[in-house]
Each structure stands twice: as C-alpha cells, then as structure tokens.
Amino acid sequence: MKKYLFALLFTVSPLLMFAVGIPEENRKMVLTITLVGIVIVLLALTVVSISVGLMSKSISLSENRDSKKVKRIKEAIMSDDDDRIIAITLALHLEKIAMNEQEKAILTIQKVIKPFSGWNNKALGMRTPRYRNL
C-alpha cells in the first residue's frame, strides 16, 4: 500500500509542479517539504494507532482484574451459611419497613382556607347589569 502511494506521489508530483509553474530551482525544495510532511503524517498515524492498541489492552486487563475480584467476593459470600444470609436480609427488610412507617407518621398536610372577599369575586360583577343612558 505504501509503495503504491509513493509511486503515485512521484508520478503525479512532477506533473503538478509543471502545471503550477514552480521555478526549477525551487522544485527540489518543494518535493522535499512534501515528502517530509507525508512522513510526519504517517509517523503520527502510526503513533496514534499504537497508543490506541495499548489503551485497549490495558482496559481489557483492568476488566479482567475486576472480574477476578468479583469472583472471589462471590465465592466468599457463597461460603457463608444460608441461615446467616436469610437473617441479614430479613433484618434489612424489617428495618426498611420501619423506616417507611416512621416517614408516613411524620407527614402532615394542613389545608388553609382563605376568607371570602367580595372585592375579587368576578361572578358578582357579571350578575349585576349595567344600564347605559342612550
């Protein structure tokens, strides 16, 4: 692939130099700057691809470590007696129910009744007819 790119570059670049009208003394400098730019871009892409590969490997290794820790914890939990687990879950359930009952007892709602005022009653203003002098 790289061979084809370089072959294309070397065959097309002289034609482009003639078409653009670059003087003869500057052609060599333009060609070297172009080649240096292409090499820099290819090196940068190589570094990026290597760093992405290393990051993916490090992420997969950290996930494997975490999964091993989870397996160890599960094995430790499964080795306990079933009666202990049942007692702990029952105690947590009863504690949760007691917390909910206490919260319900604390909640109070007061209804505020505003006194009636005729000044802001729209229905009163609509019922009374207004007579005009014609």
mmCIF file of C-alpha atoms in Angstrom:
data_model
loop_
_atom_site.group_PDB
_atom_site.id
_atom_site.type_symbol
_atom_site.label_atom_id
_atom_site.label_comp_id
_atom_site.label_asym_id
_atom_site.label_seq_id
_atom_site.Cartn_x
_atom_site.Cartn_y
_atom_site.Cartn_z
ATOM 1 C CA MET A 1 0.000 0.000 0.000
ATOM 2 C CA LYS A 2 2.790 2.388 0.914
ATOM 3 C CA LYS A 3 4.610 1.519 -2.316
ATOM 4 C CA TYR A 4 1.564 2.465 -4.355
ATOM 5 C CA LEU A 5 1.184 5.762 -2.507
ATOM 6 C CA PHE A 6 4.820 6.691 -3.031
ATOM 7 C CA ALA A 7 4.661 5.650 -6.700
ATOM 8 C CA LEU A 8 1.563 7.793 -7.176
ATOM 9 C CA LEU A 9 3.234 10.696 -5.394
ATOM 10 C CA PHE A 10 6.377 10.530 -7.503
ATOM 11 C CA THR A 11 4.497 10.204 -10.778
ATOM 12 C CA VAL A 12 1.905 12.904 -10.143
ATOM 13 C CA SER A 13 4.020 15.457 -8.253
ATOM 14 C CA PRO A 14 6.289 16.389 -11.209
ATOM 15 C CA LEU A 15 3.219 16.940 -13.366
ATOM 16 C CA LEU A 16 1.697 19.155 -10.694
ATOM 17 C CA MET A 17 4.912 21.161 -10.397
ATOM 18 C CA PHE A 18 4.866 21.872 -14.115
ATOM 19 C CA ALA A 19 1.183 22.750 -14.035
ATOM 20 C CA VAL A 20 1.538 25.131 -11.094
ATOM 21 C CA GLY A 21 4.574 26.807 -12.559
ATOM 22 C CA ILE A 22 7.115 26.308 -9.777
ATOM 23 C CA PRO A 23 10.565 27.536 -10.856
ATOM 24 C CA GLU A 24 13.281 24.969 -11.496
ATOM 25 C CA GLU A 25 15.442 25.998 -8.512
ATOM 26 C CA ASN A 26 12.552 25.580 -6.024
ATOM 27 C CA ARG A 27 11.246 22.216 -7.249
ATOM 28 C CA LYS A 28 13.683 20.191 -5.179
ATOM 29 C CA MET A 29 12.776 22.120 -2.016
ATOM 30 C CA VAL A 30 9.034 21.705 -2.663
ATOM 31 C CA LEU A 31 9.477 17.975 -3.219
ATOM 32 C CA THR A 32 11.490 17.530 -0.004
ATOM 33 C CA ILE A 33 8.966 19.547 2.029
ATOM 34 C CA THR A 34 6.159 17.414 0.603
ATOM 35 C CA LEU A 35 7.959 14.173 1.423
ATOM 36 C CA VAL A 36 8.820 15.354 4.945
ATOM 37 C CA GLY A 37 5.175 16.304 5.519
ATOM 38 C CA ILE A 38 3.944 12.912 4.336
ATOM 39 C CA VAL A 39 6.465 11.101 6.539
ATOM 40 C CA ILE A 40 5.436 13.174 9.579
ATOM 41 C CA VAL A 41 1.752 12.414 8.995
ATOM 42 C CA LEU A 42 2.418 8.687 8.566
ATOM 43 C CA LEU A 43 4.519 8.602 11.752
ATOM 44 C CA ALA A 44 1.809 10.446 13.678
ATOM 45 C CA LEU A 45 -0.829 7.984 12.471
ATOM 46 C CA THR A 46 1.410 5.082 13.474
ATOM 47 C CA VAL A 47 1.897 6.517 16.967
ATOM 48 C CA VAL A 48 -1.849 7.062 17.361
ATOM 49 C CA SER A 49 -2.682 3.523 16.241
ATOM 50 C CA ILE A 50 -0.104 2.023 18.623
ATOM 51 C CA SER A 51 -1.372 4.114 21.544
ATOM 52 C CA VAL A 52 -4.998 3.099 20.865
ATOM 53 C CA GLY A 53 -3.943 -0.549 20.781
ATOM 54 C CA LEU A 54 -2.097 -0.223 24.091
ATOM 55 C CA MET A 55 -5.086 1.527 25.685
ATOM 56 C CA SER A 56 -7.467 -1.224 24.606
ATOM 57 C CA LYS A 57 -5.135 -3.867 26.037
ATOM 58 C CA SER A 58 -4.826 -2.010 29.349
ATOM 59 C CA ILE A 59 -8.610 -1.622 29.594
ATOM 60 C CA SER A 60 -9.157 -5.324 28.957
ATOM 61 C CA LEU A 61 -6.542 -6.220 31.593
ATOM 62 C CA SER A 62 -8.205 -3.976 34.191
ATOM 63 C CA GLU A 63 -11.608 -5.528 33.419
ATOM 64 C CA ASN A 64 -10.118 -8.995 33.884
ATOM 65 C CA ARG A 65 -8.708 -7.978 37.272
ATOM 66 C CA ASP A 66 -12.086 -6.582 38.354
ATOM 67 C CA SER A 67 -13.890 -9.739 37.252
ATOM 68 C CA LYS A 68 -11.439 -11.862 39.261
ATOM 69 C CA LYS A 69 -12.132 -9.737 42.359
ATOM 70 C CA VAL A 70 -15.885 -10.128 41.860
ATOM 71 C CA LYS A 71 -15.491 -13.897 41.555
ATOM 72 C CA ARG A 72 -13.508 -14.002 44.810
ATOM 73 C CA ILE A 73 -16.165 -11.935 46.602
ATOM 74 C CA LYS A 74 -18.943 -14.172 45.265
ATOM 75 C CA GLU A 75 -17.082 -17.256 46.441
ATOM 76 C CA ALA A 76 -16.656 -15.722 49.900
ATOM 77 C CA ILE A 77 -20.350 -14.872 50.081
ATOM 78 C CA MET A 78 -21.430 -18.308 48.901
ATOM 79 C CA SER A 79 -19.292 -19.977 51.548
ATOM 80 C CA ASP A 80 -21.316 -18.354 54.396
ATOM 81 C CA ASP A 81 -24.187 -20.206 55.980
ATOM 82 C CA ASP A 82 -27.579 -19.825 54.351
ATOM 83 C CA ASP A 83 -29.175 -19.103 57.727
ATOM 84 C CA ARG A 84 -26.965 -16.057 58.222
ATOM 85 C CA ILE A 85 -27.871 -14.681 54.817
ATOM 86 C CA ILE A 86 -31.587 -15.179 55.457
ATOM 87 C CA ALA A 87 -31.336 -13.493 58.864
ATOM 88 C CA ILE A 88 -29.480 -10.485 57.440
ATOM 89 C CA THR A 89 -31.943 -9.988 54.583
ATOM 90 C CA LEU A 90 -34.921 -10.311 56.941
ATOM 91 C CA ALA A 91 -33.410 -7.745 59.313
ATOM 92 C CA LEU A 92 -32.777 -5.325 56.448
ATOM 93 C CA HIS A 93 -36.333 -5.803 55.176
ATOM 94 C CA LEU A 94 -37.855 -5.156 58.601
ATOM 95 C CA GLU A 95 -35.684 -2.062 59.052
ATOM 96 C CA LYS A 96 -36.829 -0.724 55.693
ATOM 97 C CA ILE A 97 -40.491 -1.248 56.622
ATOM 98 C CA ALA A 98 -39.961 0.521 59.961
ATOM 99 C CA MET A 99 -38.312 3.495 58.214
ATOM 100 C CA ASN A 100 -41.277 3.802 55.833
ATOM 101 C CA GLU A 101 -43.756 3.737 58.732
ATOM 102 C CA GLN A 102 -41.850 6.477 60.543
ATOM 103 C CA GLU A 103 -41.811 8.646 57.419
ATOM 104 C CA LYS A 104 -45.577 8.248 56.972
ATOM 105 C CA ALA A 105 -46.180 9.271 60.581
ATOM 106 C CA ILE A 106 -44.168 12.480 60.147
ATOM 107 C CA LEU A 107 -46.008 13.644 57.028
ATOM 108 C CA THR A 108 -48.845 16.094 57.801
ATOM 109 C CA ILE A 109 -50.864 18.286 55.465
ATOM 110 C CA GLN A 110 -52.680 21.415 56.543
ATOM 111 C CA LYS A 111 -55.394 22.922 54.415
ATOM 112 C CA VAL A 112 -55.517 26.702 54.509
ATOM 113 C CA ILE A 113 -58.943 28.253 53.966
ATOM 114 C CA LYS A 114 -58.940 31.850 52.755
ATOM 115 C CA PRO A 115 -61.776 34.080 53.892
ATOM 116 C CA PHE A 116 -64.274 35.126 51.207
ATOM 117 C CA SER A 117 -63.955 38.645 49.829
ATOM 118 C CA GLY A 118 -66.482 40.261 47.510
ATOM 119 C CA TRP A 119 -63.945 42.595 46.017
ATOM 120 C CA ASN A 120 -62.263 39.921 43.922
ATOM 121 C CA ASN A 121 -65.400 37.950 43.009
ATOM 122 C CA LYS A 122 -65.855 38.008 39.226
ATOM 123 C CA ALA A 123 -69.235 36.281 39.322
ATOM 124 C CA LEU A 124 -70.674 39.127 41.396
ATOM 125 C CA GLY A 125 -69.624 41.647 38.764
ATOM 126 C CA MET A 126 -71.151 39.599 35.952
ATOM 127 C CA ARG A 127 -74.563 39.231 37.631
ATOM 128 C CA THR A 128 -75.264 42.899 38.128
ATOM 129 C CA PRO A 129 -76.453 44.536 34.896
ATOM 130 C CA ARG A 130 -75.098 47.895 33.899
ATOM 131 C CA TYR A 131 -77.506 50.284 32.293
ATOM 132 C CA ARG A 132 -76.411 52.774 29.738
ATOM 133 C CA ASN A 133 -78.055 56.052 29.024
ATOM 134 C CA LEU A 134 -78.985 56.086 25.384
#
